[in-house]
Structures are given as C-alpha cells and as structure tokens.
C-alpha cells in the first residue's frame, strides 16, 4: 500500500500543470515618470558641459560656467514656449519680416513719446530690469498681460565674454532681433545699444527708484529675502551678515574696501545699468562709488542712452502713474496694465519682514538714530551721481506724465486709483516742494 500510495503521489506530481509564468508588475505612472528624470537630467548636464554653443545655435557658450549654461537653457525653453503660445493663436498670428522690423524701428519717435505722450509701435520692447526697482512686479505684470495682449516674453540672461566682448554683443543682438512675433524682453541685464551693432532699434522702457531705498532693499533681499531654491542653491544666502546700517557704519568709520556681497557692492547699480556697464565706455558700479570722474562719465552716457532709446522711464515711488504712462506710450503691450496690477503683490516684497525677524534675534545692536542720519549723509556722497540721474529722470517723468494726462483728458482713472487718493492729498504739498527743489538743482547744473 505504501508503494502504491507513493507511486500515486509520483503520478500526481507528473500530472500537475507546470507553474504559470510570473505576472508582470506594472509600476505606477508617477514611478515610471520618475525613472526617466535622472537619465534626462544627466543628458542635459552632458550636453551643457560638452557643447560650445547654445542649443538654438545663436550664442557661443564656451565662456559660461555650468550654472550660467543651465540658466541660459532654462530661459531659452521658457522663451520658446512663450513665442509658441503667440504663434499658436490664429487671431494674433502675425509674423514680422525683417522689413517690418526696420519700418517699426524707423517709426520710433522718442522725443514725441516724451513731449507729447505719443504712442509708439515696436516689434521689441526692452524692459531695463534694474534689481529692486519694481523689477519682479513688472515681470509678473507682463506675464499677466501677455496672453491678453498677444505678445511673447523673453528673459534670457546676457553673459558677456571678457575676451570676446564684441562677438558676444553681436550674437545677443542677432538673437534679440530674430524674433518673428512682438516680444517684451525683461531680464536683469544692462543697456545694450542694438542700433550701434547694425540691428533695428527697439523701444526701451524702465523704472528708477530712490537710490538709498533701492540699495538697502537690494542688500536685505540678497541676505534675508525670499529667494528661489535655485538661487539659494547656486549663490547661497548669508543670513548672518551685519545689518545694512551696521555695514554702512563700518565703511564710513574704517574706509573699508568694497567687497562682493557687502552693503556698498551694488551702490550706483541703476546708473550703471542705464549706462550699460558691460561696455568698456561705462564703469562698473563699484568704480562709480569711489571715482567722481567715473560717475560723471556714467551719468553722461546713461542720459544719452535714455534720450535716444527710452520711450518712458517711470519712478517706482509713483508706480501707478508709471503704468498710466506705459499704457499710453506702449498700448500694444501695456493695455489694461493698471487693471491687471490691482491686487498684484511682488514675490520679492517680503524681504523687509524677514529682515526684521532676523535682526530681532540678533545680539548685535542697531545704530542709534543720530548715527543713521550720519549714514544718510555718507550714502548721499557715495550715491551722488546716481542721485543726479534719479532727479533728472523724476523731472522728465513728471513732464511726460502731465503730457499723458492732457492727452488722456486729464484723467488717471480714479476707479483704480481711489485707494491712493488720501495719500496723494497728504503728500501733494511735499511732492510740489520736491519738484521745485529738483528744478533748482537742474538749473544750477
């Protein structure tokens, strides 16, 4: 019986069906997508490191660091996507031929734009994006308007090669002039004279800010501001730095050398931006701070650039009025700008709150009020030529603003401006005093 049972078991084992092949386990879609991320990033890294030109072929990138190449690639993709959204719109699809660009460039009348508030038509509007001069606010506003007004946005940075400065400028000029749809260029880069390089002149516009306020905001943002993870990863953020007043006091007392990252490193930055400090004829901000001759040269060149190429330069302290002027001068880009700006809060406006929390926890005392007053006098000496430039821009803007009010029927849209009405009444007398003081300074110069 045991033998028969054993044989039966063996026979049953022989009759048993072979095991089924193991089922394929399907990975979740999210996991499958993640499996392509690492190889994709690795491919991009290899391409950026090994190539000597940008993916679109316009720029030579051999002088760029890996961080700069990565940033150039990122903004190149965003710019291409922005242009594709415009060309994909059947109603707004208008391709600009080279002859159209030349015609629009020759039709620009900067003098009439400022004296008569005459609207201008341009294929390329260049926003001179000075750091901490409402740059992020205008950037966000343009993105809020570009779908409705059918224009593309380009924010590709400019990295000038020290060895081949002329070649780099020509490459960027060719790239900016290659767009076939209306485009606003908004990026942190100084003025570039495209007309001198043989390309159609665009219409520049920009904003200036009270110099000490801008410098303080710039320093506090770099050290305590809500910077992006990308910026913090590549550039770092020293939250243990001394406060702005403490840093200025050290410079005033010890005649310290201006080092990168300290409170005076970006003094006179907006004057240098309007001058075009990547050019040999324009000094760097740090040189303007210590040399009166450099400040004079920068002021002369900056005002010359504004008079020739800028259809409007607004004042940050009067941002709503500046948008009113932009709507009149560049209506194809800024139509309904004031309406779109209602409730718009800059992503960079929380830096001062972060600084207050950081300085409250610091054991370092803040300078007393009398010291702060002395710092103001010291800073006005350091920023003397930038103040000259700011005062001139404020005077010119007031004249242009009044011309636009006359052209617009004397109204600045009180429906959107009513929340500023009480502040304007309180500051009206002070503003008039300041305007008269600026006029006297201008006559003296």
Short mmCIF file of C-alpha atoms in Angstrom, two decimals:
data_model
loop_
_atom_site.label_atom_id
_atom_site.label_comp_id
_atom_site.label_asym_id
_atom_site.label_seq_id
_atom_site.Cartn_x
_atom_site.Cartn_y
_atom_site.Cartn_z
CA UNK A 1 0.00 0.00 0.00
CA UNK A 2 2.79 2.33 0.78
CA UNK A 3 4.31 1.59 -2.59
CA UNK A 4 1.07 2.18 -4.37
CA UNK A 5 0.48 5.40 -2.47
CA UNK A 6 3.99 6.53 -3.22
CA UNK A 7 3.52 5.71 -6.87
CA UNK A 8 0.22 7.55 -6.86
CA UNK A 9 1.84 10.63 -5.45
CA UNK A 10 4.53 10.46 -8.06
CA UNK A 11 1.92 10.07 -10.77
CA UNK A 12 0.02 13.07 -9.40
CA UNK A 13 3.21 15.10 -9.46
CA UNK A 14 3.75 14.17 -13.07
CA UNK A 15 0.20 15.16 -13.99
CA UNK A 16 0.46 18.51 -12.20
CA UNK A 17 0.38 21.50 -14.54
CA UNK A 18 3.60 23.46 -14.93
CA UNK A 19 3.75 26.66 -12.91
CA UNK A 20 2.43 29.76 -14.57
CA UNK A 21 4.86 32.41 -15.73
CA UNK A 22 5.15 35.26 -13.21
CA UNK A 23 2.87 38.21 -13.94
CA UNK A 24 4.45 41.48 -14.99
CA UNK A 25 4.10 44.01 -12.19
CA UNK A 26 3.04 47.35 -13.54
CA UNK A 27 4.70 50.28 -11.85
CA UNK A 28 2.62 53.33 -11.01
CA UNK A 29 2.73 56.10 -13.61
CA UNK A 30 4.39 58.51 -11.20
CA UNK A 31 7.19 55.99 -10.53
CA UNK A 32 7.59 55.36 -14.25
CA UNK A 33 7.91 59.08 -14.89
CA UNK A 34 10.50 59.41 -12.13
CA UNK A 35 12.59 56.69 -13.75
CA UNK A 36 13.11 58.98 -16.74
CA UNK A 37 14.02 62.07 -14.71
CA UNK A 38 17.56 61.07 -13.72
CA UNK A 39 18.64 59.98 -17.23
CA UNK A 40 17.01 63.10 -18.68
CA UNK A 41 18.82 65.41 -16.28
CA UNK A 42 22.08 63.55 -16.91
CA UNK A 43 21.69 64.04 -20.68
CA UNK A 44 21.06 67.76 -20.23
CA UNK A 45 24.14 68.06 -18.00
CA UNK A 46 26.34 66.27 -20.54
CA UNK A 47 25.03 68.42 -23.39
CA UNK A 48 25.58 71.64 -21.46
CA UNK A 49 29.11 70.68 -20.43
CA UNK A 50 30.32 69.43 -23.80
CA UNK A 51 28.75 71.93 -26.19
CA UNK A 52 30.37 75.21 -27.15
CA UNK A 53 27.16 76.84 -28.36
CA UNK A 54 23.61 77.15 -27.09
CA UNK A 55 21.03 74.56 -28.21
CA UNK A 56 19.41 77.04 -30.59
CA UNK A 57 22.77 77.89 -32.18
CA UNK A 58 22.60 81.65 -31.58
CA UNK A 59 25.14 82.02 -28.76
CA UNK A 60 28.67 80.86 -28.02
CA UNK A 61 28.70 79.39 -24.51
CA UNK A 62 32.36 78.42 -24.09
CA UNK A 63 32.93 81.34 -21.68
CA UNK A 64 29.95 80.41 -19.48
CA UNK A 65 30.09 78.42 -16.27
CA UNK A 66 27.86 75.36 -15.89
CA UNK A 67 25.44 77.38 -13.76
CA UNK A 68 25.23 80.04 -16.47
CA UNK A 69 24.70 77.41 -19.17
CA UNK A 70 21.93 75.80 -17.13
CA UNK A 71 20.25 79.17 -16.58
CA UNK A 72 20.56 80.04 -20.28
CA UNK A 73 18.96 76.70 -21.22
CA UNK A 74 16.10 77.18 -18.76
CA UNK A 75 15.21 80.68 -20.00
CA UNK A 76 15.67 79.61 -23.62
CA UNK A 77 12.97 76.95 -23.14
CA UNK A 78 10.63 79.43 -21.45
CA UNK A 79 11.16 81.99 -24.21
CA UNK A 80 10.50 79.42 -26.95
CA UNK A 81 7.33 78.28 -25.19
CA UNK A 82 6.12 81.88 -24.83
CA UNK A 83 6.59 82.50 -28.56
CA UNK A 84 4.82 79.26 -29.40
CA UNK A 85 1.73 80.35 -27.45
CA UNK A 86 1.57 83.53 -29.54
CA UNK A 87 2.10 81.82 -32.89
CA UNK A 88 -0.46 79.18 -31.91
CA UNK A 89 -3.17 81.82 -31.60
CA UNK A 90 -4.88 82.06 -35.00
CA UNK A 91 -6.31 85.53 -34.33
CA UNK A 92 -2.99 87.02 -33.17
CA UNK A 93 -0.63 85.21 -35.56
CA UNK A 94 1.33 88.00 -37.21
CA UNK A 95 4.85 87.11 -38.31
CA UNK A 96 7.22 90.05 -38.59
CA UNK A 97 9.52 90.12 -41.58
CA UNK A 98 12.89 91.95 -41.38
CA UNK A 99 11.49 94.84 -43.42
CA UNK A 100 8.62 95.21 -40.92
CA UNK A 101 11.10 95.45 -38.06
CA UNK A 102 13.12 98.13 -39.85
CA UNK A 103 9.96 100.07 -40.60
CA UNK A 104 8.85 99.95 -36.96
CA UNK A 105 12.33 100.89 -35.78
CA UNK A 106 12.48 103.93 -38.06
CA UNK A 107 8.99 104.95 -36.93
CA UNK A 108 10.03 105.24 -33.28
CA UNK A 109 9.88 108.84 -32.08
CA UNK A 110 11.31 109.05 -28.57
CA UNK A 111 11.01 112.84 -28.46
CA UNK A 112 7.30 112.78 -29.31
CA UNK A 113 6.71 109.97 -26.82
CA UNK A 114 8.10 112.13 -24.00
CA UNK A 115 6.93 115.60 -25.02
CA UNK A 116 3.51 114.72 -26.49
CA UNK A 117 2.81 111.28 -24.97
CA UNK A 118 2.57 109.89 -28.50
CA UNK A 119 2.01 106.13 -28.58
CA UNK A 120 4.77 104.02 -30.16
CA UNK A 121 4.62 100.80 -32.12
CA UNK A 122 7.60 98.47 -31.85
CA UNK A 123 8.49 94.85 -32.62
CA UNK A 124 10.61 94.58 -29.46
CA UNK A 125 10.07 96.36 -26.13
CA UNK A 126 13.15 96.17 -23.89
CA UNK A 127 12.46 96.40 -20.15
CA UNK A 128 15.63 97.57 -18.39
CA UNK A 129 15.13 95.41 -15.32
CA UNK A 130 17.13 97.05 -12.53
CA UNK A 131 17.29 94.90 -9.36
CA UNK A 132 14.96 96.10 -6.59
CA UNK A 133 13.32 98.77 -8.74
CA UNK A 134 9.91 97.07 -9.01
CA UNK A 135 11.56 94.58 -11.38
CA UNK A 136 9.67 91.50 -10.14
CA UNK A 137 6.40 93.43 -10.02
CA UNK A 138 6.70 94.48 -13.67
CA UNK A 139 7.88 90.97 -14.61
CA UNK A 140 4.77 89.41 -13.05
CA UNK A 141 2.56 92.10 -14.59
CA UNK A 142 3.90 91.38 -18.08
CA UNK A 143 3.16 87.69 -17.62
CA UNK A 144 -0.36 88.61 -16.53
CA UNK A 145 -0.83 90.67 -19.72
CA UNK A 146 0.96 88.70 -22.45
CA UNK A 147 -1.87 86.28 -23.27
CA UNK A 148 -4.49 89.00 -23.43
CA UNK A 149 -2.32 91.41 -25.45
CA UNK A 150 -0.76 88.69 -27.65
CA UNK A 151 2.97 89.18 -27.16
CA UNK A 152 5.82 86.88 -26.18
CA UNK A 153 8.23 87.31 -23.27
CA UNK A 154 11.98 86.68 -23.37
CA UNK A 155 14.02 86.64 -20.15
CA UNK A 156 17.23 85.06 -21.38
CA UNK A 157 20.20 86.49 -19.44
CA UNK A 158 23.21 88.09 -21.11
CA UNK A 159 26.65 86.73 -20.20
CA UNK A 160 29.37 88.86 -21.80
CA UNK A 161 32.72 87.24 -22.56
CA UNK A 162 35.64 89.33 -21.30
CA UNK A 163 37.92 88.05 -24.07
CA UNK A 164 35.40 88.36 -26.92
CA UNK A 165 33.10 91.18 -25.82
CA UNK A 166 32.29 92.39 -29.32
CA UNK A 167 31.40 88.92 -30.60
CA UNK A 168 29.15 88.25 -27.61
CA UNK A 169 27.29 91.52 -28.10
CA UNK A 170 26.72 90.83 -31.78
CA UNK A 171 25.41 87.34 -31.01
CA UNK A 172 22.91 88.62 -28.44
CA UNK A 173 21.85 91.44 -30.78
CA UNK A 174 21.23 88.94 -33.58
CA UNK A 175 19.25 86.71 -31.22
CA UNK A 176 17.05 89.54 -29.92
CA UNK A 177 16.42 90.74 -33.48
CA UNK A 178 15.44 87.27 -34.70
CA UNK A 179 12.01 87.18 -33.05
CA UNK A 180 9.16 86.96 -35.55
CA UNK A 181 6.42 87.97 -33.10
CA UNK A 182 6.02 91.00 -30.84
CA UNK A 183 8.15 90.43 -27.77
CA UNK A 184 8.94 92.08 -24.45
CA UNK A 185 12.44 91.46 -23.23
CA UNK A 186 12.66 91.56 -19.42
CA UNK A 187 15.82 90.35 -17.69
CA UNK A 188 18.43 91.62 -15.24
CA UNK A 189 20.94 92.94 -17.72
CA UNK A 190 22.33 96.41 -18.50
CA UNK A 191 21.55 98.52 -21.55
CA UNK A 192 22.79 97.23 -24.92
CA UNK A 193 22.86 99.50 -27.98
CA UNK A 194 21.39 97.27 -30.70
CA UNK A 195 21.32 100.11 -33.24
CA UNK A 196 25.07 100.61 -33.00
CA UNK A 197 25.54 96.92 -33.79
CA UNK A 198 23.60 97.29 -37.03
CA UNK A 199 20.21 95.96 -35.92
CA UNK A 200 16.81 97.71 -35.73
CA UNK A 201 16.45 99.79 -32.56
CA UNK A 202 13.87 98.53 -30.05
CA UNK A 203 11.85 100.70 -27.68
CA UNK A 204 13.38 100.72 -24.20
CA UNK A 205 11.42 101.44 -21.03
CA UNK A 206 12.30 101.18 -17.35
CA UNK A 207 11.90 102.39 -13.78
CA UNK A 208 14.19 104.13 -11.30
CA UNK A 209 13.97 104.11 -7.52
CA UNK A 210 15.20 106.43 -4.76
CA UNK A 211 18.87 105.33 -4.52
CA UNK A 212 19.26 104.71 -0.77
CA UNK A 213 15.96 102.80 -0.57
CA UNK A 214 16.94 100.69 -3.57
CA UNK A 215 20.40 99.94 -2.17
CA UNK A 216 19.03 98.97 1.25
CA UNK A 217 16.37 96.76 -0.34
CA UNK A 218 18.95 95.09 -2.58
CA UNK A 219 21.26 94.25 0.34
CA UNK A 220 18.45 92.96 2.56
CA UNK A 221 16.96 90.87 -0.24
CA UNK A 222 20.28 89.16 -1.00
CA UNK A 223 20.79 88.18 2.63
CA UNK A 224 17.26 87.66 4.01
CA UNK A 225 14.89 87.84 1.07
CA UNK A 226 12.61 85.02 -0.13
CA UNK A 227 14.92 83.87 -2.92
CA UNK A 228 14.12 80.85 -5.08
CA UNK A 229 15.60 77.45 -4.28
CA UNK A 230 17.62 77.68 -7.49
CA UNK A 231 19.22 81.00 -6.47
CA UNK A 232 19.84 79.83 -2.91
CA UNK A 233 21.41 76.57 -4.13
CA UNK A 234 23.82 78.21 -6.58
CA UNK A 235 24.58 81.50 -4.86
CA UNK A 236 23.90 80.80 -1.20
CA UNK A 237 22.44 83.25 1.32
CA UNK A 238 24.42 84.60 4.28
CA UNK A 239 21.77 85.31 6.90
CA UNK A 240 24.47 86.07 9.49
CA UNK A 241 25.62 89.21 7.68
CA UNK A 242 25.53 92.52 9.59
CA UNK A 243 22.51 94.77 9.16
CA UNK A 244 22.59 97.41 6.46
CA UNK A 245 23.17 100.24 8.96
CA UNK A 246 25.99 98.36 10.69
CA UNK A 247 27.70 97.63 7.37
CA UNK A 248 27.45 101.27 6.24
CA UNK A 249 28.78 102.45 9.62
CA UNK A 250 31.83 100.20 9.19
CA UNK A 251 32.53 101.64 5.74
CA UNK A 252 32.15 105.20 6.96
CA UNK A 253 34.39 104.69 10.00
CA UNK A 254 37.11 102.41 8.62
CA UNK A 255 37.17 103.30 4.90
CA UNK A 256 36.81 99.60 4.12
CA UNK A 257 37.38 98.15 0.67
CA UNK A 258 34.16 97.32 -1.17
CA UNK A 259 33.87 93.54 -1.28
CA UNK A 260 31.37 91.41 -3.15
CA UNK A 261 28.20 90.93 -1.13
CA UNK A 262 28.57 93.87 1.24
CA UNK A 263 26.22 96.84 1.52
CA UNK A 264 28.03 99.10 -0.98
CA UNK A 265 28.79 96.50 -3.62
CA UNK A 266 25.66 97.38 -5.63
CA UNK A 267 25.70 101.11 -4.91
CA UNK A 268 25.10 103.12 -8.13
CA UNK A 269 23.75 99.96 -9.80
CA UNK A 270 20.84 101.60 -11.57
CA UNK A 271 23.08 104.34 -13.01
CA UNK A 272 25.46 101.63 -14.26
CA UNK A 273 22.54 99.64 -15.74
CA UNK A 274 21.29 102.61 -17.76
CA UNK A 275 24.85 103.36 -18.85
CA UNK A 276 25.50 99.75 -19.89
CA UNK A 277 28.33 98.73 -17.60
CA UNK A 278 29.29 95.67 -19.63
CA UNK A 279 30.67 98.13 -22.18
CA UNK A 280 34.22 99.45 -21.85
CA UNK A 281 32.98 103.03 -22.00
CA UNK A 282 30.84 102.55 -18.88
CA UNK A 283 32.41 101.98 -15.46
CA UNK A 284 31.23 99.30 -13.04
CA UNK A 285 29.07 100.32 -10.05
CA UNK A 286 31.97 99.87 -7.63
CA UNK A 287 34.14 102.25 -9.68
CA UNK A 288 31.40 104.90 -9.73
CA UNK A 289 31.23 104.74 -5.92
CA UNK A 290 34.89 105.73 -5.46
CA UNK A 291 35.63 107.90 -8.50
CA UNK A 292 33.95 111.20 -9.32
CA UNK A 293 35.24 111.05 -12.89
CA UNK A 294 33.73 107.57 -13.36
CA UNK A 295 30.41 108.84 -12.00
CA UNK A 296 30.42 111.76 -14.41
CA UNK A 297 31.14 109.50 -17.40
CA UNK A 298 28.40 107.06 -16.37
CA UNK A 299 25.88 109.88 -15.88
CA UNK A 300 26.65 111.40 -19.27
CA UNK A 301 26.37 108.10 -21.13
CA UNK A 302 23.25 106.99 -19.24
CA UNK A 303 21.37 110.21 -20.01
CA UNK A 304 22.45 109.95 -23.65
CA UNK A 305 21.06 106.41 -23.84
CA UNK A 306 17.77 107.47 -22.24
CA UNK A 307 17.35 110.44 -24.57
CA UNK A 308 17.94 108.27 -27.65
CA UNK A 309 16.26 104.93 -26.95
CA UNK A 310 13.91 105.09 -23.93
CA UNK A 311 10.31 105.95 -24.71
CA UNK A 312 9.49 106.13 -20.97
CA UNK A 313 11.32 105.94 -17.64
CA UNK A 314 9.00 105.81 -14.65
CA UNK A 315 9.59 106.27 -10.93
CA UNK A 316 8.98 103.39 -8.53
CA UNK A 317 7.60 105.74 -5.87
CA UNK A 318 4.87 106.61 -8.41
CA UNK A 319 4.32 103.17 -9.87
CA UNK A 320 0.63 103.64 -10.64
CA UNK A 321 1.42 106.84 -12.55
CA UNK A 322 4.19 105.00 -14.39
CA UNK A 323 1.75 102.31 -15.52
CA UNK A 324 -0.59 105.08 -16.68
CA UNK A 325 2.22 106.45 -18.87
CA UNK A 326 3.20 102.98 -20.14
CA UNK A 327 -0.41 102.34 -21.17
CA UNK A 328 -0.32 105.46 -23.34
CA UNK A 329 3.19 105.04 -24.79
CA UNK A 330 3.20 101.26 -25.42
CA UNK A 331 -0.50 100.32 -25.65
CA UNK A 332 0.15 97.10 -27.59
CA UNK A 333 1.95 95.71 -24.53
CA UNK A 334 0.51 97.58 -21.53
CA UNK A 335 -3.18 97.79 -22.39
CA UNK A 336 -5.16 97.39 -19.13
CA UNK A 337 -1.94 97.33 -17.08
CA UNK A 338 -3.43 99.25 -14.14
CA UNK A 339 -6.43 96.95 -14.01
CA UNK A 340 -4.18 93.89 -14.04
CA UNK A 341 -1.95 95.37 -11.34
CA UNK A 342 -4.80 95.59 -8.79
CA UNK A 343 -4.09 93.02 -6.09
CA UNK A 344 -0.76 92.07 -7.67
CA UNK A 345 1.84 91.60 -4.91
CA UNK A 346 5.51 91.23 -5.76
CA UNK A 347 7.09 87.92 -4.82
CA UNK A 348 10.13 89.86 -3.55
CA UNK A 349 8.32 92.22 -1.18
CA UNK A 350 8.65 90.12 1.96
CA UNK A 351 12.38 90.73 2.41
CA UNK A 352 11.99 93.53 4.94
CA UNK A 353 9.72 91.40 7.14
CA UNK A 354 12.25 88.58 7.09
CA UNK A 355 15.00 91.04 7.94
CA UNK A 356 13.07 92.34 10.95
CA UNK A 357 12.66 88.81 12.28
CA UNK A 358 16.34 88.10 11.68
CA UNK A 359 17.62 91.29 13.31
CA UNK A 360 15.32 90.87 16.35
CA UNK A 361 17.01 87.57 17.12
CA UNK A 362 20.48 89.04 16.59
CA UNK A 363 22.59 90.14 19.52
CA UNK A 364 24.14 93.00 17.51
CA UNK A 365 22.66 96.38 18.42
CA UNK A 366 21.25 98.63 15.72
CA UNK A 367 22.83 102.06 15.26
CA UNK A 368 21.16 104.91 17.16
CA UNK A 369 19.06 107.46 15.21
CA UNK A 370 21.85 110.06 15.09
CA UNK A 371 24.20 107.52 13.51
CA UNK A 372 21.56 106.64 10.93
CA UNK A 373 21.31 110.31 9.98
CA UNK A 374 25.07 110.44 9.51
CA UNK A 375 24.85 107.32 7.38
CA UNK A 376 22.39 109.10 5.11
CA UNK A 377 24.85 111.93 4.51
CA UNK A 378 27.63 109.41 3.82
CA UNK A 379 25.46 107.40 1.43
CA UNK A 380 24.40 110.50 -0.47
CA UNK A 381 28.08 111.23 -1.12
CA UNK A 382 28.65 107.67 -2.34
CA UNK A 383 25.49 107.82 -4.48
CA UNK A 384 25.93 111.42 -5.63
CA UNK A 385 25.87 110.72 -9.38
CA UNK A 386 23.04 108.22 -9.09
CA UNK A 387 21.03 110.86 -7.25
CA UNK A 388 21.74 113.30 -10.11
CA UNK A 389 20.45 110.70 -12.55
CA UNK A 390 17.41 109.87 -10.42
CA UNK A 391 16.49 113.56 -10.04
CA UNK A 392 16.70 114.09 -13.80
CA UNK A 393 14.56 111.02 -14.51
CA UNK A 394 11.99 112.20 -11.93
CA UNK A 395 11.76 115.62 -13.62
CA UNK A 396 11.45 114.13 -17.10
CA UNK A 397 8.83 111.65 -15.91
CA UNK A 398 6.72 114.39 -14.34
CA UNK A 399 6.71 116.28 -17.65
CA UNK A 400 5.75 113.13 -19.57
CA UNK A 401 3.07 112.25 -17.03
CA UNK A 402 1.47 115.69 -17.40
CA UNK A 403 1.58 115.34 -21.20
CA UNK A 404 -0.22 111.99 -20.93
CA UNK A 405 -2.82 113.49 -18.58
CA UNK A 406 -3.54 116.22 -21.12
CA UNK A 407 -3.71 113.68 -23.92
CA UNK A 408 -5.92 111.36 -21.89
CA UNK A 409 -8.41 114.08 -20.98
CA UNK A 410 -6.87 114.90 -17.63
CA UNK A 411 -7.92 111.64 -16.00
CA UNK A 412 -5.75 108.98 -14.42
CA UNK A 413 -8.58 106.52 -13.90
CA UNK A 414 -9.81 107.24 -10.39
CA UNK A 415 -11.72 103.95 -10.36
CA UNK A 416 -8.43 102.12 -9.89
CA UNK A 417 -6.70 104.98 -8.12
CA UNK A 418 -9.16 105.81 -5.33
CA UNK A 419 -7.21 103.95 -2.65
CA UNK A 420 -4.24 106.27 -3.28
CA UNK A 421 -6.29 109.46 -3.13
CA UNK A 422 -5.84 110.24 0.55
CA UNK A 423 -2.10 109.55 0.37
CA UNK A 424 -1.78 111.89 -2.61
CA UNK A 425 -3.60 114.68 -0.77
CA UNK A 426 -1.34 114.30 2.25
CA UNK A 427 1.82 114.19 0.12
CA UNK A 428 0.80 116.71 -2.54
CA UNK A 429 2.42 119.68 -0.85
CA UNK A 430 5.58 117.69 -0.14
CA UNK A 431 5.73 116.50 -3.73
CA UNK A 432 5.45 120.06 -5.03
CA UNK A 433 8.29 121.18 -2.76
CA UNK A 434 10.44 118.34 -4.03
CA UNK A 435 9.63 119.18 -7.63
CA UNK A 436 10.67 122.81 -7.16
CA UNK A 437 13.87 121.72 -5.41
CA UNK A 438 14.70 119.40 -8.32
CA UNK A 439 14.11 122.23 -10.78
CA UNK A 440 16.53 124.47 -8.87
CA UNK A 441 19.17 121.72 -8.87
CA UNK A 442 18.74 121.24 -12.57
CA UNK A 443 19.18 124.95 -13.28
CA UNK A 444 22.29 125.05 -11.09
CA UNK A 445 23.85 122.17 -13.02
#
